Amino acid sequence: MKRRQFILKSAGGLAVVLMPALILQSCKTNYDSSLALPQQLTFIWDVETMIAIGNQYQQKFPAENKERKLVKLLMKNVPENNDVPINMEDKVIEDYKNDNTVLLDGWILSVTEARQCALFSITHSN
Amino acid sequence: MHIDARNLANNSVIQGDICIIGAGTAGISIALEWINTPYKVILLEGGGFEYDEKVQELYNGKTTGQKYYPLKSARLHYFGGTTGHWAGMCAPFDEIDFKKRDWVPNSGWPINRKDLDPYYARANKTVQVGPYNYDFDYWQKELPNLNPFPLDKNVIWDKMWQFSQARYGQLYKDNIVKAKNIHLYTYANAVDIKANDNISEINNVVVKNYAGKTHTVKAKHFIMACGAIQNARMLLASNSQAKTGLGNSNDIVGRYFMEHLELHAAELWMLKPFPTDLYQWKYGETKAYAELAIKEEVQAKEKITNGTVSFSSLASGKHQKSRMEVWQETDPRESAKKLFKSWDEAAELAKNEKGNIERAFLLQIRIEQSPNPNSRVSLDTEKDELGVPRAHLNWELSALDKKSIRKIFHILGQQMAIAGLGRIKINEYLRDENDDTFPDTTNGGWHHMGTTRMSENPKTGVVDPNCQVHGITNLYVAGSGCYVTSAAPNPTLTLVALSLRLSDFVKSKLS
């Protein structure tokens, strides 16, 4: 299993967040941890914002507020062994091109990255 | 030549070939065109050369509906008019602004952009900006570091502005005062416009001042150039012969008052710094800059009005109060001081903002107000010191205005993300699609338009395509009151162009 580290820059300085293997074990679903990491949003948001947005998405779409469900939706049409981060970025751009967006706390977000936030918020609540 | 009407013998009769009522942007622009012609031009200005509180008080009035600036401080009442404190932003209207758009009620000018192009070129000189070229490609070659955002050019384009520093009061005072055939009368407030018996021709204009003098001005042609609010007020108040006022047999004078809605609408958080000088400007330094505009085809597809988006630092912008909150003193000088102070305070607080916010921007929109007949200038019951009923402005916005703003930022949000530039967060008042109301912090641009709109049909307009008042052969209106729609850019360049066109028309009639 891969461990991924990412760095979020926040107003208070650097915040280093590890994606623990715990997450992957807890739901017994095997998926790349970067699935729960909307890459571009890490450049502008801190961890708290990402979790808050993820929670808002779950409230707005209660049918998607389970880890397994979100993973399934995010991995839809993604070939096996494909580079997940790049694939997610492609999906995000396709979402914006197809107007597949959602408004959360005023943020105009791609559905894919909103789901990634939701997955992030679930995995960080465990 | 200059005469102070306070010093004239009471009940003087002043005569000329043309009489221009108002020496602001429109009036002075027209008067300049008549210098060294064989005609005697009477140029009337209600104030003097400097701010005069008693004269400014004549502009006091009432506002209802959407919160607006005090009428007394929304424009300047002296020689040079509101160029006395304008920001100098100049850009021509787009082609779409003149077209009939089936999704914008009451849109469609009887003239088009091509009709105005030669006058835009002349207007550029009058307001003293650069060449009549507003193409981005031209300015990118002329100025350094004008890097555009790599957005889809089929959706969003860079609309260019140039900047004038023309304060007409200082810039053109000598030209006017020294011109032998231009007779400038200061402290000559028009209080009544008198027509012949069948109201087909104007005979004279009555002027007064607070020194107690009353005079009569006679001319072959009369051009009203007092600004959209005052022009409408004067037409309505000149009702001793026509009960509903001059040019108002179809109840259109004063209606369709339009402003530019200028609002803080969203934030743009950039993923990484983007080096460019294209989208920011500094008074007195910047020659040209751009705002993001929506392509005509996209406006038609989405059924939205025309607006442009500009950028300022979010670090200071988030601390700024809206202009509508700050500009509430009736003395325009006090309001201006408060505005500048609020900017300084915001800049000071911005120094504490660090981190990602340093590459975040406040997005402001300037968008046309869709023509609304209930947004109007009418007469109040209270009269001013000279006996003229005060103006009553009821500013009313519509659902299309809000929908358009919301849609424009949705489009921008998509395009910024597709280009990998950043993410947009829209302000709270825009988030509920079922809410058509605007907050009290909604700014106007101090741009007054539409109250004597242009139409070929007297049932739908006050002036014809030449800006002549329907049914009155020698009365014309100059300025932005003639606009049918308000477009995205600041109105000054276009009102000067339209005024120069009107000037040529009156010259052709005289000759």
XYZ file of C-alpha atoms in Angstrom:
637
model
C 0.000 0.000 0.000
C 1.239 3.363 -0.789
C 1.606 6.073 1.708
C 1.218 9.534 0.255
C 2.362 12.691 1.904
C 1.051 16.067 0.832
C 1.685 19.506 2.091
C -1.042 22.055 2.454
C -0.019 25.660 2.796
C -2.235 27.483 5.217
C -2.353 30.987 6.616
C -0.631 29.759 9.731
C 2.287 28.153 7.926
C 2.901 24.667 6.787
C 0.593 21.832 7.723
C 1.859 18.403 6.883
C -0.802 15.759 6.681
C -0.129 12.108 6.311
C -2.589 9.844 4.613
C -2.532 6.978 7.071
C -2.836 3.361 6.025
C -5.505 3.254 8.770
C -8.026 4.694 6.359
C -7.481 1.973 3.885
C -7.713 -0.680 6.523
C -10.805 0.695 8.233
C -13.134 0.396 5.283
C -11.408 -2.637 3.833
C -11.521 -1.009 0.408
C -8.396 -1.009 -1.594
C -7.900 2.299 -3.307
C -5.199 4.798 -3.986
C -5.170 7.311 -1.176
C -4.723 10.171 -3.611
C -8.343 9.579 -4.597
C -9.265 11.539 -1.489
C -7.013 14.429 -2.396
C -8.220 17.057 -4.856
C -4.768 18.130 -5.931
C -5.496 21.636 -7.152
C -7.522 22.544 -4.099
C -4.540 21.790 -1.878
C -2.925 24.933 -3.302
C -5.615 27.219 -1.979
C -7.261 25.454 0.975
C -6.172 24.241 4.353
C -7.262 20.949 5.852
C -10.140 22.481 7.776
C -11.650 23.995 4.661
C -11.383 20.765 2.745
C -13.138 18.879 5.526
C -15.835 21.520 5.827
C -16.528 21.449 2.113
C -16.535 17.663 2.154
C -19.098 17.681 4.938
C -21.252 20.131 3.035
C -21.185 17.882 -0.003
C -22.322 14.939 2.087
C -25.189 16.963 3.529
C -26.252 18.118 0.105
C -26.014 14.626 -1.389
C -26.796 12.230 1.455
C -26.938 9.288 -0.947
C -23.196 9.736 -1.449
C -22.079 10.106 2.134
C -20.417 6.705 2.398
C -16.776 6.028 1.708
C -17.411 3.014 -0.469
C -19.998 4.850 -2.532
C -17.713 7.799 -3.123
C -14.811 5.571 -4.121
C -17.039 3.774 -6.582
C -18.236 7.036 -8.109
C -14.748 8.469 -8.342
C -13.286 5.326 -9.873
C -16.031 5.022 -12.467
C -14.519 4.647 -15.923
C -10.986 4.773 -14.532
C -8.989 1.863 -16.011
C -7.135 -0.342 -13.554
C -3.519 0.495 -12.805
C -3.990 3.954 -14.161
C -2.370 6.979 -12.554
C -5.135 8.061 -10.210
C -4.032 11.653 -9.566
C -3.702 12.411 -13.269
C -6.950 10.662 -14.008
C -8.751 12.674 -11.363
C -7.349 15.909 -12.734
C -8.600 14.974 -16.180
C -12.002 14.186 -14.735
C -12.081 17.522 -12.932
C -11.400 19.411 -16.144
C -14.022 17.364 -17.998
C -16.507 18.211 -15.264
C -15.947 21.932 -15.753
C -16.155 21.613 -19.525
C -19.457 19.738 -19.227
C -20.808 22.072 -16.545
C -20.856 19.151 -14.109
C -20.331 21.436 -11.133
C -21.687 22.006 -7.676
C -21.877 25.112 -5.488
C -20.622 24.581 -1.935
C -20.241 27.531 0.406
C -20.032 29.680 -2.725
C -17.208 27.666 -4.265
C -17.837 26.600 -7.855
C -16.394 23.097 -7.819
C -16.265 20.160 -10.128
C -18.385 17.271 -8.871
C -15.293 15.065 -8.914
C -13.284 17.322 -6.651
C -16.284 17.879 -4.395
C -16.545 14.107 -4.012
C -12.854 13.953 -3.295
C -13.387 16.493 -0.522
C -16.224 14.380 0.812
C -13.990 11.316 0.822
C -11.274 13.331 2.502
C -13.647 14.507 5.192
C -14.849 10.939 5.849
C -11.333 9.525 6.049
C -10.266 12.333 8.367
C -13.179 11.806 10.647
C -12.145 8.145 11.336
C -16.539 85.025 -23.258
C -17.718 84.658 -19.689
C -20.556 86.466 -17.948
C -21.628 85.890 -14.358
C -25.426 85.938 -14.564
C -25.622 87.153 -10.965
C -24.186 90.442 -12.161
C -26.529 90.975 -15.078
C -29.389 93.410 -14.794
C -32.498 91.548 -13.731
C -34.740 90.305 -16.547
C -31.996 90.469 -19.136
C -32.692 88.879 -22.487
C -29.840 86.788 -23.870
C -29.886 85.781 -27.513
C -27.867 83.430 -29.626
C -28.026 80.902 -32.420
C -27.800 77.859 -30.196
C -28.202 77.533 -26.477
C -26.487 74.675 -24.637
C -28.014 74.130 -21.213
C -25.302 72.692 -18.984
C -21.513 72.983 -19.059
C -20.499 69.501 -18.011
C -19.005 66.747 -20.136
C -21.636 66.850 -22.879
C -22.158 70.611 -22.958
C -18.498 71.538 -23.066
C -17.727 68.815 -25.623
C -20.365 70.327 -27.897
C -19.346 73.934 -27.256
C -15.749 73.175 -28.229
C -17.010 72.089 -31.662
C -18.559 75.491 -32.268
C -15.535 77.646 -31.471
C -14.588 79.855 -34.433
C -17.815 79.113 -36.274
C -19.992 82.000 -37.442
C -22.616 81.181 -34.825
C -23.257 82.726 -31.446
C -23.387 79.957 -28.843
C -24.940 80.533 -25.436
C -23.541 78.084 -22.898
C -25.463 78.044 -19.622
C -23.960 76.709 -16.410
C -25.967 76.680 -13.195
C -22.893 76.896 -10.978
C -19.613 78.742 -11.157
C -16.058 77.554 -11.689
C -15.713 76.159 -8.181
C -17.886 74.157 -5.828
C -20.701 76.289 -4.421
C -22.785 74.733 -1.667
C -25.891 76.771 -2.474
C -25.785 75.707 -6.104
C -25.015 72.094 -5.247
C -28.055 72.127 -2.960
C -30.230 72.566 -6.069
C -29.349 68.956 -6.941
C -30.764 67.654 -3.700
C -33.665 65.270 -4.160
C -35.324 62.106 -2.951
C -34.435 58.493 -3.595
C -36.606 55.408 -3.118
C -36.405 51.749 -4.107
C -32.946 50.197 -4.211
C -30.603 52.157 -1.937
C -28.845 54.911 -3.867
C -26.374 57.714 -3.283
C -27.782 61.059 -2.141
C -28.782 62.884 -5.320
C -27.027 66.010 -4.114
C -23.652 64.287 -4.068
C -24.170 61.948 -7.021
C -23.028 64.592 -9.529
C -21.180 67.929 -9.523
C -22.918 71.205 -10.279
C -20.228 73.518 -11.640
C -18.353 74.254 -14.858
C -16.826 70.953 -15.943
C -19.519 68.913 -14.250
C -18.770 65.499 -12.894
C -15.428 65.356 -14.713
C -14.448 67.242 -11.582
C -13.978 63.899 -9.856
C -14.414 61.093 -12.364
C -11.983 58.194 -12.582
C -11.433 58.716 -16.296
C -12.248 55.205 -17.477
C -12.964 55.124 -21.217
C -14.100 52.287 -23.467
C -16.566 52.136 -26.356
C -19.764 50.132 -26.216
C -19.776 46.705 -27.867
C -21.784 45.927 -30.991
C -24.218 43.815 -29.001
C -25.097 46.794 -26.828
C -26.912 48.451 -29.714
C -28.753 45.351 -30.892
C -32.282 44.256 -30.163
C -31.898 41.271 -27.845
C -35.050 39.248 -27.379
C -34.022 38.297 -23.833
C -33.527 41.942 -22.797
C -36.880 43.765 -22.766
C -36.822 47.250 -24.289
C -33.388 46.770 -25.816
C -32.375 47.805 -29.333
C -31.057 51.220 -30.363
C -32.123 52.832 -33.646
C -28.412 53.382 -34.379
C -25.544 50.940 -34.247
C -21.907 50.877 -33.275
C -20.738 51.727 -36.813
C -22.806 54.931 -36.706
C -20.846 56.025 -33.657
C -17.351 54.886 -34.658
C -16.289 58.158 -36.341
C -17.500 60.052 -33.275
C -15.730 57.714 -30.881
C -12.507 58.593 -32.677
C -13.192 62.297 -32.136
C -14.323 61.717 -28.570
C -11.019 60.045 -27.799
C -9.343 63.362 -28.560
C -11.823 65.424 -26.578
C -11.334 63.377 -23.421
C -7.604 63.198 -24.146
C -6.897 59.521 -24.227
C -4.758 57.664 -26.743
C -5.659 56.545 -30.251
C -9.074 55.174 -31.070
C -7.893 51.614 -30.760
C -9.271 49.357 -28.084
C -7.913 46.069 -29.421
C -6.018 43.994 -26.931
C -3.451 42.965 -29.579
C -2.572 46.607 -30.220
C -2.014 47.416 -26.541
C -0.068 44.231 -25.874
C 2.515 45.496 -28.377
C 2.469 49.013 -26.940
C 2.799 48.270 -23.243
C 4.913 45.777 -21.329
C 3.704 42.776 -19.357
C 0.109 42.723 -20.571
C -0.172 38.952 -20.252
C -3.754 37.741 -20.638
C -5.220 34.869 -18.702
C -5.204 31.796 -21.008
C -8.983 31.548 -21.065
C -11.122 30.173 -23.892
C -11.432 33.059 -26.339
C -14.718 31.686 -27.614
C -16.180 32.384 -24.187
C -14.255 35.241 -22.573
C -12.317 38.116 -24.092
C -10.168 40.970 -22.803
C -12.012 44.259 -23.217
C -9.674 47.246 -23.110
C -10.074 50.558 -21.348
C -7.993 53.717 -21.630
C -7.694 56.342 -18.923
C -8.397 60.030 -19.152
C -7.266 62.608 -16.655
C -9.357 65.332 -18.243
C -10.934 67.588 -15.674
C -12.942 69.718 -18.074
C -13.216 72.593 -15.637
C -9.486 73.245 -15.760
C -8.730 71.719 -19.131
C -11.201 73.671 -21.237
C -11.952 76.800 -19.226
C -9.601 78.983 -21.242
C -10.753 77.563 -24.583
C -14.333 78.409 -23.732
C -13.801 81.739 -22.001
C -11.469 83.048 -24.692
C -13.659 81.946 -27.602
C -15.330 85.056 -28.993
C -18.454 83.311 -30.223
C -19.030 81.173 -27.106
C -20.905 83.124 -24.421
C -20.635 81.221 -21.164
C -23.087 82.322 -18.495
C -22.336 80.967 -15.038
C -24.956 80.998 -12.284
C -27.616 80.573 -14.929
C -29.828 77.691 -13.775
C -32.519 76.738 -16.257
C -35.825 76.684 -14.380
C -38.371 76.595 -17.199
C -38.408 75.856 -20.896
C -41.074 77.702 -22.857
C -42.493 76.497 -26.136
C -44.783 77.994 -28.745
C -48.532 77.483 -28.501
C -48.648 74.085 -30.157
C -45.457 72.965 -28.399
C -43.660 72.222 -31.635
C -40.816 74.641 -31.037
C -38.986 76.106 -28.042
C -39.113 79.879 -27.764
C -36.933 80.502 -24.762
C -35.458 79.197 -21.542
C -35.850 80.967 -18.226
C -32.793 81.000 -15.971
C -32.423 82.037 -12.350
C -29.787 82.190 -9.649
C -29.782 82.516 -5.883
C -28.844 86.195 -6.217
C -32.492 86.681 -7.163
C -31.910 87.372 -10.846
C -34.133 86.001 -13.601
C -33.190 86.102 -17.276
C -34.581 84.856 -20.571
C -32.502 83.040 -23.150
C -33.619 82.915 -26.763
C -32.057 80.834 -29.510
C -32.865 78.961 -32.689
C -31.862 75.624 -31.158
C -31.680 74.396 -27.577
C -29.531 71.494 -26.414
C -30.154 70.098 -22.941
C -26.870 68.868 -21.484
C -27.411 68.763 -17.723
C -27.078 65.030 -17.186
C -29.719 62.326 -17.293
C -31.373 63.164 -13.979
C -31.467 66.924 -14.443
C -32.522 66.776 -18.105
C -35.486 64.592 -17.205
C -36.300 66.818 -14.252
C -36.309 69.932 -16.425
C -38.498 68.390 -19.123
C -40.998 67.231 -16.520
C -40.937 70.525 -14.629
C -41.502 72.598 -17.782
C -45.183 71.782 -17.585
C -46.957 75.125 -17.797
C -48.044 74.313 -21.351
C -47.945 70.515 -21.533
C -49.251 69.191 -18.225
C -47.035 66.094 -18.235
C -43.965 68.094 -19.262
C -42.172 68.643 -22.533
C -41.590 65.664 -24.834
C -43.636 63.531 -22.472
C -46.969 62.926 -24.124
C -46.253 59.158 -23.928
C -45.063 59.150 -20.303
C -41.507 58.132 -21.059
C -39.484 61.073 -19.788
C -37.670 59.999 -16.657
C -38.434 56.314 -17.109
C -35.829 53.607 -17.805
C -33.310 55.194 -15.475
C -30.307 52.913 -15.633
C -27.139 52.671 -13.616
C -24.226 50.312 -13.814
C -24.399 47.750 -11.092
C -20.894 47.648 -9.690
C -20.585 44.934 -7.102
C -18.069 42.856 -5.285
C -19.356 39.527 -6.496
C -16.793 36.820 -5.955
C -13.274 35.810 -5.051
C -10.695 34.218 -7.315
C -8.118 32.051 -5.560
C -5.227 31.360 -7.879
C -3.334 28.105 -7.758
C -0.081 29.921 -8.389
C 1.021 33.485 -9.115
C 0.272 34.794 -12.612
C 2.519 37.675 -13.658
C 0.601 40.350 -15.516
C -0.139 44.064 -15.485
C -3.158 43.663 -17.719
C -5.902 43.658 -15.142
C -4.838 46.323 -12.655
C -4.620 50.067 -12.973
C -3.348 53.074 -11.096
C -4.763 56.557 -11.606
C -2.378 58.824 -13.423
C -0.069 55.982 -14.431
C -1.937 53.304 -16.351
C -2.586 53.943 -20.031
C -4.673 50.889 -20.781
C -5.962 47.822 -19.027
C -8.498 45.058 -19.489
C -11.563 43.639 -17.860
C -12.901 40.197 -18.692
C -15.951 40.283 -20.931
C -18.327 37.588 -22.120
C -18.552 36.882 -25.844
C -21.669 38.022 -27.618
C -22.577 34.464 -28.652
C -22.404 33.277 -25.054
C -24.550 36.186 -23.856
C -27.154 35.204 -26.455
C -27.019 31.510 -25.583
C -27.258 32.101 -21.830
C -29.668 35.037 -22.197
C -27.691 37.373 -19.985
C -26.840 41.040 -20.063
C -23.441 42.543 -20.784
C -20.962 43.010 -17.986
C -17.240 42.920 -17.337
C -15.182 41.641 -14.442
C -12.248 43.414 -12.838
C -9.742 42.369 -10.192
C -8.386 43.847 -7.005
C -6.425 42.388 -4.149
C -8.599 40.300 -1.853
C -6.302 41.072 1.060
C -7.491 44.684 1.018
C -10.803 44.131 -0.775
C -12.210 41.978 2.003
C -11.798 44.901 4.388
C -13.384 47.448 2.089
C -16.841 48.742 2.726
C -19.027 49.142 -0.314
C -19.163 52.559 -1.903
C -22.902 52.654 -1.297
C -22.290 52.392 2.431
C -19.589 55.038 2.452
C -20.865 57.618 -0.081
C -23.842 58.830 1.895
C -22.852 62.398 2.758
C -24.809 64.988 0.817
C -21.654 67.053 0.338
C -19.765 65.232 -2.445
C -16.447 66.453 -1.087
C -17.156 64.818 2.277
C -18.314 61.629 0.625
C -15.161 61.516 -1.467
C -12.988 62.032 1.620
C -14.751 59.181 3.399
C -14.306 56.945 0.380
C -10.570 57.575 0.136
C -10.233 57.088 3.891
C -12.023 53.734 3.680
C -9.603 52.636 0.968
C -6.623 53.657 3.095
C -8.014 51.770 6.089
C -8.519 48.640 3.986
C -4.976 48.893 2.629
C -3.650 49.142 6.177
C -5.557 46.041 7.306
C -4.331 44.212 4.205
C -0.794 44.305 5.570
C -1.781 41.642 8.106
C -3.057 39.237 5.448
C -0.491 36.598 4.603
C -0.453 33.219 2.874
C -2.629 31.996 0.016
C -4.690 35.165 0.200
C -1.764 37.033 -1.314
C -2.634 35.458 -4.636
C -6.370 35.816 -4.254
C -8.468 38.509 -5.891
C -11.707 40.232 -5.245
C -13.807 40.127 -8.385
C -15.974 43.116 -9.125
C -18.522 43.230 -11.896
C -19.755 46.268 -13.777
C -22.900 45.188 -15.568
C -25.634 46.948 -17.487
C -28.975 47.374 -15.811
C -31.709 45.945 -17.998
C -34.137 48.706 -19.019
C -36.954 48.909 -16.497
C -39.738 51.494 -16.939
C -40.380 51.528 -13.197
C -36.830 52.677 -12.541
C -37.443 56.329 -13.010
C -36.918 59.986 -12.290
C -40.064 61.907 -11.494
C -40.856 65.166 -9.709
C -41.031 65.417 -5.957
C -43.548 67.630 -4.216
C -40.784 69.623 -2.575
C -39.265 72.486 -4.559
C -35.740 73.865 -4.538
C -34.764 77.430 -3.726
C -35.408 78.502 -7.301
C -38.916 77.066 -7.298
C -38.291 73.939 -9.359
C -39.712 70.642 -8.063
C -36.899 68.443 -6.870
C -36.047 65.179 -8.592
C -37.291 61.910 -7.130
C -35.319 58.869 -8.205
C -36.851 55.443 -7.762
C -34.088 52.984 -8.571
C -35.482 49.591 -9.424
C -33.567 46.522 -10.562
C -34.880 43.307 -12.075
C -34.496 39.546 -11.971
C -32.512 39.533 -15.223
C -29.859 41.710 -13.583
C -29.267 39.211 -10.764
C -29.495 36.166 -12.985
C -26.926 37.641 -15.344
C -24.402 38.346 -12.611
C -24.806 34.857 -11.210
C -24.361 33.296 -14.633
C -21.323 35.362 -15.556
C -19.472 34.188 -12.473
C -20.523 30.616 -13.053
C -19.039 30.858 -16.544
C -15.898 32.492 -15.195
C -15.602 29.826 -12.504
C -15.697 27.118 -15.135
C -13.196 28.826 -17.395
C -10.716 29.654 -14.642
C -10.729 26.007 -13.576
C -10.409 24.643 -17.111
C -7.402 26.910 -17.660
C -5.839 25.615 -14.441
C -5.741 29.113 -12.998
C -7.835 28.837 -9.872
C -11.222 28.548 -8.240
C -13.969 31.046 -7.766
C -16.074 31.561 -4.684
C -19.185 33.658 -5.234
C -20.511 35.999 -2.581
C -23.390 34.961 -0.403
C -26.050 37.215 -1.929
C -25.624 35.435 -5.276
C -25.933 31.841 -4.103
C -29.686 31.387 -3.887
C -31.023 31.101 -7.409
C -34.506 31.916 -6.202
C -33.479 35.246 -4.691
C -33.741 38.190 -7.113
C -33.094 40.893 -4.552
C -29.974 42.987 -4.262
C -28.335 43.965 -0.970
C -28.084 47.571 0.178
C -24.369 47.355 -0.516
C -25.048 47.228 -4.271
C -23.044 50.033 -5.817
C -23.959 52.209 -8.735
C -21.172 53.745 -10.776
C -22.637 57.246 -10.526
C -23.589 56.591 -14.150
C -27.005 58.035 -14.936
C -28.537 56.821 -18.165
C -31.742 56.231 -20.077
C -34.174 58.883 -18.815
C -34.723 60.411 -22.275
C -34.181 57.264 -24.306
C -33.742 57.168 -28.051
C -36.263 55.587 -30.399
C -37.603 56.088 -33.899
C -41.073 55.802 -32.418
C -42.268 58.618 -30.124
C -44.376 56.078 -28.271
C -41.232 54.287 -27.083
C -38.685 57.095 -26.835
C -38.189 60.715 -25.933
C -35.620 61.584 -28.587
C -35.249 60.388 -32.170
C -32.043 58.856 -33.605
C -30.555 62.355 -33.884
C -31.284 63.080 -30.224
C -33.988 65.582 -31.166
C -36.987 65.544 -28.861
C -39.902 63.992 -30.695
C -42.365 66.597 -31.860
C -40.211 69.614 -30.952
C -38.138 70.751 -33.899
C -35.457 72.707 -32.075
C -35.004 70.867 -28.780
C -32.350 68.196 -28.314
C -30.919 66.176 -25.487
C -27.204 65.487 -25.203
C -25.695 62.806 -23.049
C -26.293 59.430 -21.522
C -29.972 60.110 -20.873
C -30.443 59.139 -24.529
C -29.109 55.623 -24.037
C -31.500 52.778 -24.772
C -29.344 50.274 -22.915
C -26.456 50.935 -20.597
C -23.776 48.493 -21.840
C -20.851 47.370 -19.711
C -18.381 50.271 -19.953
C -18.417 53.599 -18.188
C -20.680 55.972 -20.113
C -18.479 59.017 -20.630
C -16.703 58.171 -23.878
C -19.998 57.183 -25.491
C -21.866 60.244 -24.269
C -19.142 62.464 -25.702
C -19.338 60.581 -29.012
C -23.131 60.915 -29.082
C -22.874 64.602 -28.198
C -20.429 65.264 -31.009
C -22.795 63.504 -33.407
C -25.647 65.680 -32.151
C -23.496 68.762 -32.568
C -22.856 67.879 -36.222
C -26.565 67.356 -36.722
C -27.497 70.755 -35.301
C -24.768 72.371 -37.416
C -26.272 70.758 -40.500
C -29.666 72.176 -39.600
C -28.300 75.672 -39.065
C -26.331 75.680 -42.270
